[in-house]
Coordinates of C-alpha atoms in Angstrom, one line a residue:
Chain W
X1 CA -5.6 14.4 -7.7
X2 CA -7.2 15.4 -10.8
X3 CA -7.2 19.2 -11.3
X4 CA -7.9 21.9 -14.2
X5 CA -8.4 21.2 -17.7
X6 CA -7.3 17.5 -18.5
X7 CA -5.8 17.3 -22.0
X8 CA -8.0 14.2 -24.2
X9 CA -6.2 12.3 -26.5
X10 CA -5.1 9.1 -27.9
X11 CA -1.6 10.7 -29.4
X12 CA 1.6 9.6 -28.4
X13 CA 3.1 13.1 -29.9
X14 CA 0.7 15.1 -27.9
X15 CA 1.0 13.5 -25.0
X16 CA 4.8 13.5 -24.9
X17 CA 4.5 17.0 -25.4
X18 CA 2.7 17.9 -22.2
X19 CA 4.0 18.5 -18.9
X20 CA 5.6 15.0 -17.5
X21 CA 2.8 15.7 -14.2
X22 CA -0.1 16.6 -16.6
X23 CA -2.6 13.8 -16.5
X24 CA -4.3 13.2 -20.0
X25 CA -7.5 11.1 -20.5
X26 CA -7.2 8.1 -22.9
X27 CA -10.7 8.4 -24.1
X28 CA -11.6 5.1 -25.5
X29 CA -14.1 7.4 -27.7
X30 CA -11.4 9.1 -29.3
X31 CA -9.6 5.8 -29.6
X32 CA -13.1 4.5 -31.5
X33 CA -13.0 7.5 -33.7
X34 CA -9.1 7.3 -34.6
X35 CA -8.9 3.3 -35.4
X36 CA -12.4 2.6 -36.3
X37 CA -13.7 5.9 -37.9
X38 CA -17.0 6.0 -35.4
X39 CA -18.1 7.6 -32.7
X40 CA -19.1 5.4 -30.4
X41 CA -16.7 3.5 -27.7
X42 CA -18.3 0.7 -27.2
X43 CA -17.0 -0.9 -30.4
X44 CA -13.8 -0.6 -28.7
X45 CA -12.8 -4.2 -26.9
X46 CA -10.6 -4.2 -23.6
X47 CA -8.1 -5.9 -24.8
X48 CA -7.9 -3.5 -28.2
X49 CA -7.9 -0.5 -25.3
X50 CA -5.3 -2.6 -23.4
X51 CA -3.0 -3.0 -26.3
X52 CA -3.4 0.6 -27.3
X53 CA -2.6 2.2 -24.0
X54 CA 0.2 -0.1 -23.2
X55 CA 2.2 1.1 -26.4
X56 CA 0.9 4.5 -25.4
X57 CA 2.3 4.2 -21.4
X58 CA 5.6 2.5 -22.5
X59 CA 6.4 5.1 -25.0
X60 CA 4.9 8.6 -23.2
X61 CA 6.0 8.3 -19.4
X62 CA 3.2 10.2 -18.7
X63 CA 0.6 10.1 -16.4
X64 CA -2.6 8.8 -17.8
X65 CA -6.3 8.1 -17.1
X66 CA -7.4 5.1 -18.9
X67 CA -11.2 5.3 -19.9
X68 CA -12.3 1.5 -18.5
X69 CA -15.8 2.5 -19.8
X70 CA -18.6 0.2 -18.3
X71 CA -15.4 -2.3 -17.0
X72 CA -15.8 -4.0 -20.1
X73 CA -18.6 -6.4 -18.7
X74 CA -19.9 -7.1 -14.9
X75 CA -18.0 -6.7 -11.7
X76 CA -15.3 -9.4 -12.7
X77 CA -14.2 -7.7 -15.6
X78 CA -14.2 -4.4 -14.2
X79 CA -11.9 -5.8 -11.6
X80 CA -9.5 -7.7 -14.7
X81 CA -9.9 -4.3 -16.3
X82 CA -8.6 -2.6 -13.1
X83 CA -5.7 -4.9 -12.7
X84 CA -4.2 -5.2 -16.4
X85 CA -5.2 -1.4 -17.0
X86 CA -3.0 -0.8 -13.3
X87 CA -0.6 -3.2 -14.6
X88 CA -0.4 -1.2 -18.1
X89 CA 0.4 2.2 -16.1
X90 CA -2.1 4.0 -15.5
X91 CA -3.0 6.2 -12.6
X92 CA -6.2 6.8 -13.2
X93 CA -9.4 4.8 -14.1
X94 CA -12.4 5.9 -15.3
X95 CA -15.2 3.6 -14.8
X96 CA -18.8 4.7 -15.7
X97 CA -22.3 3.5 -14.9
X98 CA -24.1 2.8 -18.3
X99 CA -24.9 -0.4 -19.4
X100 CA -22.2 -2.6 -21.4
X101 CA -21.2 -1.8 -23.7
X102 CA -21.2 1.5 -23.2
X103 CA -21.8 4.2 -26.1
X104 CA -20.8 7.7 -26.7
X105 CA -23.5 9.8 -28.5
X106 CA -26.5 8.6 -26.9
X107 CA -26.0 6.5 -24.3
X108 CA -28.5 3.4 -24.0
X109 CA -29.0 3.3 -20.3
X110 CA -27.8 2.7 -17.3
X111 CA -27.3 0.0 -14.5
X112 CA -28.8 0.2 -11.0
X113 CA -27.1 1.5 -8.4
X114 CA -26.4 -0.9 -6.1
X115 CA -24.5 -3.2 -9.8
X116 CA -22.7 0.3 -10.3
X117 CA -21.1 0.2 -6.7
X118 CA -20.2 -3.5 -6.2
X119 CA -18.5 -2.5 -10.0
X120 CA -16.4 0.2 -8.5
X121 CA -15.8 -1.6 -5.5
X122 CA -14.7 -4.8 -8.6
X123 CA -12.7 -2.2 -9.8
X124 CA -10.9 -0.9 -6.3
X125 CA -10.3 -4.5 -5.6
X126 CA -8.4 -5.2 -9.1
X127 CA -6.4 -1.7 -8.2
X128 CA -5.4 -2.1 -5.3
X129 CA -1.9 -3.6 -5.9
X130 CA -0.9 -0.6 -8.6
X131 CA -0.6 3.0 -8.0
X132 CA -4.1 3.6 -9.7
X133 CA -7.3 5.6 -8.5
X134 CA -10.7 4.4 -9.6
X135 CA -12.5 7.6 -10.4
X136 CA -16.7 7.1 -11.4
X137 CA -18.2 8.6 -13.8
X138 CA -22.1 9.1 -13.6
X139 CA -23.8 9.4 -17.3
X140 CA -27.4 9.0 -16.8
X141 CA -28.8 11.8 -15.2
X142 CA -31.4 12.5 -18.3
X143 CA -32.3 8.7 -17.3
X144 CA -32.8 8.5 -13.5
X145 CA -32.9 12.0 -12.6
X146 CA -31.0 14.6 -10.3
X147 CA -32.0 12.8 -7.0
X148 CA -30.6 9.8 -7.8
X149 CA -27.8 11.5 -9.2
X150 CA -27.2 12.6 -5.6
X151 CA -27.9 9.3 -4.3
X152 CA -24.9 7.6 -6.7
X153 CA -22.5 10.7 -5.3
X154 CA -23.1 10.1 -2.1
X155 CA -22.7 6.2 -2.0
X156 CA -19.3 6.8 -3.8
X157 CA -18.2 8.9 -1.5
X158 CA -19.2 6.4 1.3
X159 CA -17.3 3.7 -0.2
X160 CA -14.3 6.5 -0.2
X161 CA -14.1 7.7 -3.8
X162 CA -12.4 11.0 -3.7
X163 CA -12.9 12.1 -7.2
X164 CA -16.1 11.6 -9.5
X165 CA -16.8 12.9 -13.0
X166 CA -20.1 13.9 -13.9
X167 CA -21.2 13.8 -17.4
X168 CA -24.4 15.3 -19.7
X169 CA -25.5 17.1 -17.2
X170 CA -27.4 20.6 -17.8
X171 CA -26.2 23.9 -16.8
X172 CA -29.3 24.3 -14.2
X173 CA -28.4 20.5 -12.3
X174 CA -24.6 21.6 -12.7
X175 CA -25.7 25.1 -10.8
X176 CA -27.4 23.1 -8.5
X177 CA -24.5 20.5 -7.7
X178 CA -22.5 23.5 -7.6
X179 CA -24.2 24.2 -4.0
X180 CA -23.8 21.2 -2.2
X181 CA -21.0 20.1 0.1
X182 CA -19.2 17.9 -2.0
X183 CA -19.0 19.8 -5.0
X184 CA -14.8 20.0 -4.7
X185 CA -15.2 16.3 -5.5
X186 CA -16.3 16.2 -8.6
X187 CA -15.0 16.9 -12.3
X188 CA -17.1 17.4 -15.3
X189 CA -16.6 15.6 -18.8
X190 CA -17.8 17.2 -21.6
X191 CA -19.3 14.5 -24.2
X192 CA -22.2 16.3 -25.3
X193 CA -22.9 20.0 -26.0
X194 CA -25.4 20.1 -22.5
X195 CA -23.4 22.4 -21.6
X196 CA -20.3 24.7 -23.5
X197 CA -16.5 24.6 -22.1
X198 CA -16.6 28.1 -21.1
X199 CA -20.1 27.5 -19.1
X200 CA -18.3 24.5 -17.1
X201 CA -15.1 26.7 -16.8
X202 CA -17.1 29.4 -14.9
X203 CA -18.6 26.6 -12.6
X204 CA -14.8 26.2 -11.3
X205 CA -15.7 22.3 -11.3
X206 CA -12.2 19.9 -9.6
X207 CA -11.3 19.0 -13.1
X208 CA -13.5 18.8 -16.8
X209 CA -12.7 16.7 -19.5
X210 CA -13.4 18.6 -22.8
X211 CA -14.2 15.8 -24.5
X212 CA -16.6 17.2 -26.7
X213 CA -14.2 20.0 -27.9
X214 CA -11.2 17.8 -28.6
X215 CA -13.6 15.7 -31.2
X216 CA -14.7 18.9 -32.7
X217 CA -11.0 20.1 -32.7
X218 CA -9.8 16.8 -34.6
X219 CA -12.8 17.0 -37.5
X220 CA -12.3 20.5 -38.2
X221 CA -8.4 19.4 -38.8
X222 CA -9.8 16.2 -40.6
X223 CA -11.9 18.7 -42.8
X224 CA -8.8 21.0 -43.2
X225 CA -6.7 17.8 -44.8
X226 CA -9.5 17.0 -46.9
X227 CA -9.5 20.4 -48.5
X228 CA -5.9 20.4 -49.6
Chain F
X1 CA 1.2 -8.7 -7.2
X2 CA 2.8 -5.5 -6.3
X3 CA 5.7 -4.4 -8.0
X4 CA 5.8 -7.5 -10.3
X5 CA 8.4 -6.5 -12.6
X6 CA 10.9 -5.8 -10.2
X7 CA 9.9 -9.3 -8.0
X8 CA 10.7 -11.0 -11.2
X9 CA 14.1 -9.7 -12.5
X10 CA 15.4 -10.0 -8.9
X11 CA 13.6 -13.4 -8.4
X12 CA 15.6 -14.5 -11.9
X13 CA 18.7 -13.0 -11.1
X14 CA 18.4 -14.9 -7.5
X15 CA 17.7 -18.6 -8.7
X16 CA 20.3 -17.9 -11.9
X17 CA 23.5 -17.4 -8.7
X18 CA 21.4 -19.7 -6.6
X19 CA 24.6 -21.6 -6.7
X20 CA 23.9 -24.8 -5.3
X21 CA 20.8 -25.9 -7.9
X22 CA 20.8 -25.9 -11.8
X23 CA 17.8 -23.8 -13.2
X24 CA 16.0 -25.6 -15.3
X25 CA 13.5 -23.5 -17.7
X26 CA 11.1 -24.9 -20.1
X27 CA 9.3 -23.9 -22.8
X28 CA 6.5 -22.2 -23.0
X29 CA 4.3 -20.4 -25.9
X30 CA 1.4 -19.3 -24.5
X31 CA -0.5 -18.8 -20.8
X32 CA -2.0 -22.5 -20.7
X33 CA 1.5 -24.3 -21.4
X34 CA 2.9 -21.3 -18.9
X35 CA 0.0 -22.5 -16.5
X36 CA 1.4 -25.8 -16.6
X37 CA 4.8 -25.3 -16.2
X38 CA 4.4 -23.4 -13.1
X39 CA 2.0 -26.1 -11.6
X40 CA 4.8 -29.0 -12.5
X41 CA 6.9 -26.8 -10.0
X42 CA 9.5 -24.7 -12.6
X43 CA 11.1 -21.9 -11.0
X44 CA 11.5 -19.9 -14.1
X45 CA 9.9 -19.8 -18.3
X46 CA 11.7 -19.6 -21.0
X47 CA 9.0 -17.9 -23.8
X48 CA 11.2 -18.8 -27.3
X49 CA 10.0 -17.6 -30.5
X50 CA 9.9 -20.8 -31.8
X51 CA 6.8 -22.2 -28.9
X52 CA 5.4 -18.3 -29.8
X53 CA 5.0 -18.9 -33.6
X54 CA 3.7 -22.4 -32.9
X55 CA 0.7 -21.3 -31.0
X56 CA 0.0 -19.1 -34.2
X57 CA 0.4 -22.3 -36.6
X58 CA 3.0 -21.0 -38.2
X59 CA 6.7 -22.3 -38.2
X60 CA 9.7 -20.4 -36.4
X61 CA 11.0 -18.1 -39.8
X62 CA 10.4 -14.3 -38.5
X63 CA 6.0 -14.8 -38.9
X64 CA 5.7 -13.8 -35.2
X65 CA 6.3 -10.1 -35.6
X66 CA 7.5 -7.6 -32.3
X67 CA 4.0 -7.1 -31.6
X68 CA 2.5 -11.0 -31.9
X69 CA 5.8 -12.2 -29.4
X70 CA 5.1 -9.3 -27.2
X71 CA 1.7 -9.9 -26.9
X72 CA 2.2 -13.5 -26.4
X73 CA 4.7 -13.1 -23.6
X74 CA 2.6 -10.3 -22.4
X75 CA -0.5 -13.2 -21.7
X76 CA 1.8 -15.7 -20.1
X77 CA 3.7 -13.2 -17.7
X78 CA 0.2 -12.1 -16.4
X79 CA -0.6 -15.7 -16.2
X80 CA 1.9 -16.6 -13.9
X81 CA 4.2 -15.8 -10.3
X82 CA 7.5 -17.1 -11.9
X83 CA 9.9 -15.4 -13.7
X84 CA 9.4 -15.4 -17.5
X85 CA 12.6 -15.1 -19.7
X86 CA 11.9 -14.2 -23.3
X87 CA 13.2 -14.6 -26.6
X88 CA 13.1 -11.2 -28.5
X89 CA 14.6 -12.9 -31.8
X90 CA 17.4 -10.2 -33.1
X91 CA 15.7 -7.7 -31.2
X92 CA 13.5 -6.8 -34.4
X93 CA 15.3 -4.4 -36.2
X94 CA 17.8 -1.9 -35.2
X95 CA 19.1 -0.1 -32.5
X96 CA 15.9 2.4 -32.2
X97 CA 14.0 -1.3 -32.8
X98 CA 16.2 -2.9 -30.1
X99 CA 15.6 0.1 -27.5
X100 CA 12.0 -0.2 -28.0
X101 CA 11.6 -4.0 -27.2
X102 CA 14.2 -3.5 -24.6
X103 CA 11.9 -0.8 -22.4
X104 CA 8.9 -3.2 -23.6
X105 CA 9.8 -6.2 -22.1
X106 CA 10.8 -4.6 -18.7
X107 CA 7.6 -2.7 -18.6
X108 CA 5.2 -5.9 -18.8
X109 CA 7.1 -7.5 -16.4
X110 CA 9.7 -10.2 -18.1
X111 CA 12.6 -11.2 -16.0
X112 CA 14.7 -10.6 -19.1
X113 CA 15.0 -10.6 -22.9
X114 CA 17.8 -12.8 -25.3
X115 CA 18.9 -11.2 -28.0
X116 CA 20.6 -13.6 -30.9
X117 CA 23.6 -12.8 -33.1
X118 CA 21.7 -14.0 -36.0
X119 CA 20.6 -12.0 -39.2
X120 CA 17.4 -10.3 -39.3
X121 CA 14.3 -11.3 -40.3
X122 CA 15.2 -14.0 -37.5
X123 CA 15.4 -17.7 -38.9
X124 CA 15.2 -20.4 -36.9
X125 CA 18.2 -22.7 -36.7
X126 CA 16.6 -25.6 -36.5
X127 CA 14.4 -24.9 -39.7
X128 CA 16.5 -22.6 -41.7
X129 CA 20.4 -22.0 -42.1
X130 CA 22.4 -20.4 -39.5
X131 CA 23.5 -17.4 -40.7
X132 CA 25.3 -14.9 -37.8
X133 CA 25.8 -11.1 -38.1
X134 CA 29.6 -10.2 -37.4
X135 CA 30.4 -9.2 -34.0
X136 CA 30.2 -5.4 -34.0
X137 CA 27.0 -5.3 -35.3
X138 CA 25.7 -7.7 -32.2
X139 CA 27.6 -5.5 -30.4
X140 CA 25.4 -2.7 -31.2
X141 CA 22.6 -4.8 -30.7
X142 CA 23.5 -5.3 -27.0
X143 CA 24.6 -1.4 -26.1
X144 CA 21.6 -0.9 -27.5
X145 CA 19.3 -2.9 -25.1
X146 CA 21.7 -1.9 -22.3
X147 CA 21.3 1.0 -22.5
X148 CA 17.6 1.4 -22.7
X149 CA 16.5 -0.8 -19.5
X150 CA 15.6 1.4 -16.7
X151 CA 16.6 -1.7 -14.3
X152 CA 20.0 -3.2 -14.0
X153 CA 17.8 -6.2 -12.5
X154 CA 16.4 -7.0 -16.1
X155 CA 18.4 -8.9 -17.1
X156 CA 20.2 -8.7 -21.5
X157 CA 20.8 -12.5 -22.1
X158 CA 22.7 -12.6 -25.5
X159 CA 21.9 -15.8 -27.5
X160 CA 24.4 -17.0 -29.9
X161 CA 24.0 -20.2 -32.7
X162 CA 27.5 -19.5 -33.9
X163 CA 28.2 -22.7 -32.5
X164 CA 26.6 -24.1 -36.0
X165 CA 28.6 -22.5 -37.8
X166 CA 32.1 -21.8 -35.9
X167 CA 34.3 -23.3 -34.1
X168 CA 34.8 -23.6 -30.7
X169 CA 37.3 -21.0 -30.5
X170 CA 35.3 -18.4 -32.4
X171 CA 32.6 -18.7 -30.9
X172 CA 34.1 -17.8 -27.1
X173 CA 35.6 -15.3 -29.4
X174 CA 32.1 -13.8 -30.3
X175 CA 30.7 -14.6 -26.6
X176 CA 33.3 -12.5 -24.9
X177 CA 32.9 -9.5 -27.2
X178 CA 29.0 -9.9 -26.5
X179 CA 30.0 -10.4 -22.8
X180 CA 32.5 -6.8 -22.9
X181 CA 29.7 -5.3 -24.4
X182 CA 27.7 -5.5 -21.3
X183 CA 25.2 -8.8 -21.5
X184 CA 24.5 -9.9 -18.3
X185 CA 24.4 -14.0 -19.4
X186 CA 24.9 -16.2 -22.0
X187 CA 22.9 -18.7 -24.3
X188 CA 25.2 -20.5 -26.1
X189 CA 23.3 -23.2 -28.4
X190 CA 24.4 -26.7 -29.9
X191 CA 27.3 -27.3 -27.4
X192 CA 27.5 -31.0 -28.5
X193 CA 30.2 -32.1 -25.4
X194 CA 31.1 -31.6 -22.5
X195 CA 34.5 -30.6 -23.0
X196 CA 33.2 -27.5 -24.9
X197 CA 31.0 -26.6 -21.9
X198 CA 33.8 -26.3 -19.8
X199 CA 36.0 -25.0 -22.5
X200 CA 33.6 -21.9 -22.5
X201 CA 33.4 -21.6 -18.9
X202 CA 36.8 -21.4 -18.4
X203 CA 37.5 -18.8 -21.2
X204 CA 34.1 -16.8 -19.4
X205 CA 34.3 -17.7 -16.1
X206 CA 32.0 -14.7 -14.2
X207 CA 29.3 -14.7 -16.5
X208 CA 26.7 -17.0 -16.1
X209 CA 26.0 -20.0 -18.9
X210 CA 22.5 -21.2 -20.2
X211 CA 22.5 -24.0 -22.2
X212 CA 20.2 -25.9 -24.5
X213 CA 20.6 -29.8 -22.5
X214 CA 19.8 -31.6 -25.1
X215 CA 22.2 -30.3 -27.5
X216 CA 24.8 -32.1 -25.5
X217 CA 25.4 -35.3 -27.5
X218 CA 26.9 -37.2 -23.9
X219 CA 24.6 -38.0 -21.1
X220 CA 25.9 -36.0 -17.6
X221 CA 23.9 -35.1 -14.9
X222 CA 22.6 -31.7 -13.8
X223 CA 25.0 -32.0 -10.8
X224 CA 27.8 -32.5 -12.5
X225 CA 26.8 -29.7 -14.9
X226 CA 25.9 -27.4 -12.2
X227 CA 29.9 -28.3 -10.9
X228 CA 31.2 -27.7 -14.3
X229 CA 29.6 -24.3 -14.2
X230 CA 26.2 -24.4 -16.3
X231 CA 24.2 -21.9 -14.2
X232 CA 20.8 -22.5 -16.5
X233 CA 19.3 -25.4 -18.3
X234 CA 16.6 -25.2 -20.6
X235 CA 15.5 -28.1 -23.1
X236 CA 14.2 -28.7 -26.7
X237 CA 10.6 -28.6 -27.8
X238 CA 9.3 -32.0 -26.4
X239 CA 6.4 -30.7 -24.2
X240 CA 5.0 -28.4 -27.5
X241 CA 4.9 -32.2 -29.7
X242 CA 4.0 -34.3 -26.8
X243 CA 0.5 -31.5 -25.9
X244 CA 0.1 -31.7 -29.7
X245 CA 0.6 -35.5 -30.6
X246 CA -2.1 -35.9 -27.4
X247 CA -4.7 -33.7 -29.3
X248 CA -3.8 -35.7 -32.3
X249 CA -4.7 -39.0 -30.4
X250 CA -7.6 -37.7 -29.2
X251 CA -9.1 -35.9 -32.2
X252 CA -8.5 -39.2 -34.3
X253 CA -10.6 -41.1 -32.2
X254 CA -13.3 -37.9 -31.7
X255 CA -13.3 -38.1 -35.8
X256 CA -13.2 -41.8 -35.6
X257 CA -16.2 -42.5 -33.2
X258 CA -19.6 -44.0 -34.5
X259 CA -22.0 -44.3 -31.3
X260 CA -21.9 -41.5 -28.9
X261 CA -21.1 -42.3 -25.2
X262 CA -20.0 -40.0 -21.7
X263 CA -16.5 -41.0 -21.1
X264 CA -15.2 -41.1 -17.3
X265 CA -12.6 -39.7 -17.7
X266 CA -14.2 -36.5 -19.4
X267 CA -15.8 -35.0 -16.0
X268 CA -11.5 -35.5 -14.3
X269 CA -10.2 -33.8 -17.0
X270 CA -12.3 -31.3 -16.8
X271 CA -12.1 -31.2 -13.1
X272 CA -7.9 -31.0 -13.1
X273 CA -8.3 -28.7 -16.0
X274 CA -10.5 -26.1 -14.0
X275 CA -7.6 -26.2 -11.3
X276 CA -5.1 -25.7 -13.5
X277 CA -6.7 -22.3 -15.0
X278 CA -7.9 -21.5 -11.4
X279 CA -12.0 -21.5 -12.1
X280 CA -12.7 -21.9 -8.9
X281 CA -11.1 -18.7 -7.2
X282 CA -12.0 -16.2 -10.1
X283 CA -15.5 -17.8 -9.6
X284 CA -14.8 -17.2 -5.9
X285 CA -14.2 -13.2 -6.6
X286 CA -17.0 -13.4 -8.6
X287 CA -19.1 -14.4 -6.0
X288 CA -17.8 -11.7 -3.6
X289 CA -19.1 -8.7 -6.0
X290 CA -22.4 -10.1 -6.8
X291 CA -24.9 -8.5 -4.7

């Protein structure tokens, strides 16, 4: 189970040097940023992620939390994505519900709901012979809205998802979410600045992904090299 | 399929002290000639670096980096249920090098890795001279990848061309030093007779043999190799010219033609071809996930 603050990164020396049980996120993102020089992860291929995160599993023996974006496609690759991502190591599999390819600063929509499940359920199916647990995220709330929001939660959790990450949500839908039943269930990534790491802190979500922060974190030490 | 890896080092290690049948591997280079071998009915794959650097264009002289052969044998082991035994050249570099292949390899699911005694950047003997590293440096080579697979199962071939170069006598010499050192098999190439294959496995008796069968300048049958003591067979390149002196036929008289017609025999290619790459149950799944 996902818990706490989850370490994002795309370094084999950071990752190494967390705690063997600490799960880090492999945020395709980050991965976009570090190879490519742009924000936006949607440049970023499967099989470049594939290749990237297999060098990264074979050489960190830790436990990671591959970022398999939109599933690369329709419900078929999300289920190839799944099973060479499983194959590759990871425990973890992020899959969210924008439209392919997905993007990281402003996102350009989202699919419906009923595409977004048979894609999880693409993605359990490819999983299902590895160790690996398919955990949704949900990124369109400023598109279709906190009911439907609560509608996507709820069919997950029907289909059996355990854990779901919730992203660019505002403080006041996160407050709200914050009263219902299944709120243990769910993690919150930071990608945009909606919402500040202490603010999701003090919501005590299951887990949160500063994703956000850790970009910040590597300009500001891009910006310090530049000023040598 | 669950647990892969492990199904496919045992599987190899099974079929290699099968004891009553020769295993025969052939060549493969990428996941379509992979695809077909496993649909002729091989048991096992032998990925060399020589079918590898083909499927790039380029000829077997060290242009097929760690990464391009990994990545290649990384396709056709995900392409197929049969062990896949791979040619990691010298092991591409040095010990930290050889480690790092080593825990590769296993972690994508080959049965094994051969490692050759030759100098590094790897040459190929067939296109270059032979030139061998002396024995405690290949020595090294194999601690090396010993001691970095996590399974015993996966198994450290050592592949030696001494034979080129050497005698007989040196190179069971070289072979039992390799074989002290902790590899788990040998390929010994261009064994010209038959009295040198039974030479060797009397000198090495426990460990088994692979040999390159059309090396041997006699005809003998698998039987009576298999009695002599060759555990594995593989062969030369023959299915990489025959796939490309078919294209060659066929793109002459694609370049060649003047009037445009629908051949018959088109729609059953493409038909036996779509089996072969299993269209029809990924089109199956894809069906299933549709709403």
């Amino acid at each position: 189970m996902l818990k706490g603050i989850i370490p994002v990164s795309v370094s084999a020396r950071l990752i190494r040097n967390c705690k063997k049980s600490t799960p880090v996120f492999v945020s395709g993102r980050l991965l976009s940023l570090m190879t490519l020089g742009r924000d936006n992860e949607g440049l970023i291929t499967r099989r470049e992620y594939l290749q990237y995160f297999t060098t990264l599993s074979i050489e960190t023996d830790a436990v990671l939390i591959a970022d398999g974006q939109t599933g690369f496609g329709n419900e078929l690759s999300a289920r190839m994505t799944a099973e060479e991502l499983g194959n590759a190591g990871a425990k973890y599999l992020v899959i969210n519900d924008q439209i392919w390819p997905s993007t990281s600063v402003k996102i350009s929509g989202s699919i419906a709901k009923k595409i977004f499940i048979n894609t999880v359920k693409a993605a359990i199916y490819g999983a299902e012979d590895y160790n690996l647990q398919v955990v949704p995220k949900l990124e369109g709330i400023n598109e279709y809205g906190y009911s439907e929001l609560l509608n996507r939660i709820q069919a997950l959790l029907q289909l059996g998802i355990t854990q779901i990450i919730v992203s660019r949500s505002n403080k006041s839908d996160l407050l709200k979410l914050k009263q219902t039943a299944f709120f243990n269930h769910l993690g919150i990534a930071l990608d945009d600045r909606a919402i500040s790491f202490t603010e999701a802190r003090e919501l005590k979500p299951s887990f949160i992904l500063p994703v956000r922060q850790t970009i910040d974190q590597i300009e500001k030490a891009d910006n310090e090299i530049l000023s040598f | 399929m669950k647990n892969k890896a492990q199904i496919m080092c045992s599987a190899f290690n099974d079929l290699v002290h099968e004891g009553d049948k020769i295993l025969k591997l052939p060549i493969a280079g990428n996941g379509l000639s992979a695809k077909v071998c496993e649909k002729a009915g091989a048991r096992a794959i032998n990925l060399t670096g020589f079918a590898v650097n083909s499927a790039y264009g380029q000829p077997n002289m060290g242009f097929a980096d760690f990464y391009a052969l990994f990545n290649q044998a990384k396709e056709i082991i995900d392409s197929v249920d049969i062990p896949v035994l791979c040619d990691v050249g010298t092991g591409h570099g040095f010990r930290e090098n050889i480690a790092r292949t080593t825990r590769s390899y296993e972690a994508i699911g080959a049965a094994g890795i051969y490692i050759d005694d030759g100098v590094w950047p790897k040459a190929c003997g067939m296109m270059a001279k032979t030139m061998i590293v002396p024995i405690p440096e290949m020595v090294n080579r194999i601690y090396a990848a010993v001691a970095a697979r996590k399974n015993n199962d996966f198994t450290i071939m050592v592949h030696t061309s001494s034979r080129d170069i050497c005698n007989i006598n040196e190179t069971i010499n070289k072979c039992s030093n390799y074989v002290k050192a902790g590899a788990d098999m040998l390929f010994i190439d261009n064994i010209a007779s038959i009295m040198e294959v039974s030479k060797i496995i009397r000198e090495i008796p426990d460990t088994p043999l692979l040999i390159n069968a059309c090396s041997l300048k006699e005809p003998i049958s698998m039987n009576e190799l298999l009695k002599l003591g060759v555990s594995i067979v593989t062969f030369d390149d023959s299915t990489l010219y025959a796939s490309v002196e078919k294209e060659q036929e066929t793109l002459r008289q694609e370049l060649k033609c003047t009037t445009v017609s629908k051949k018959q025999k088109t729609c059953n290619d493409a038909a036996r071809f779509s089996r072969l790459v299993g269209t029809e149950s990924i089109a199956n799944l894809e069906k299933k996930f549709k709403i």
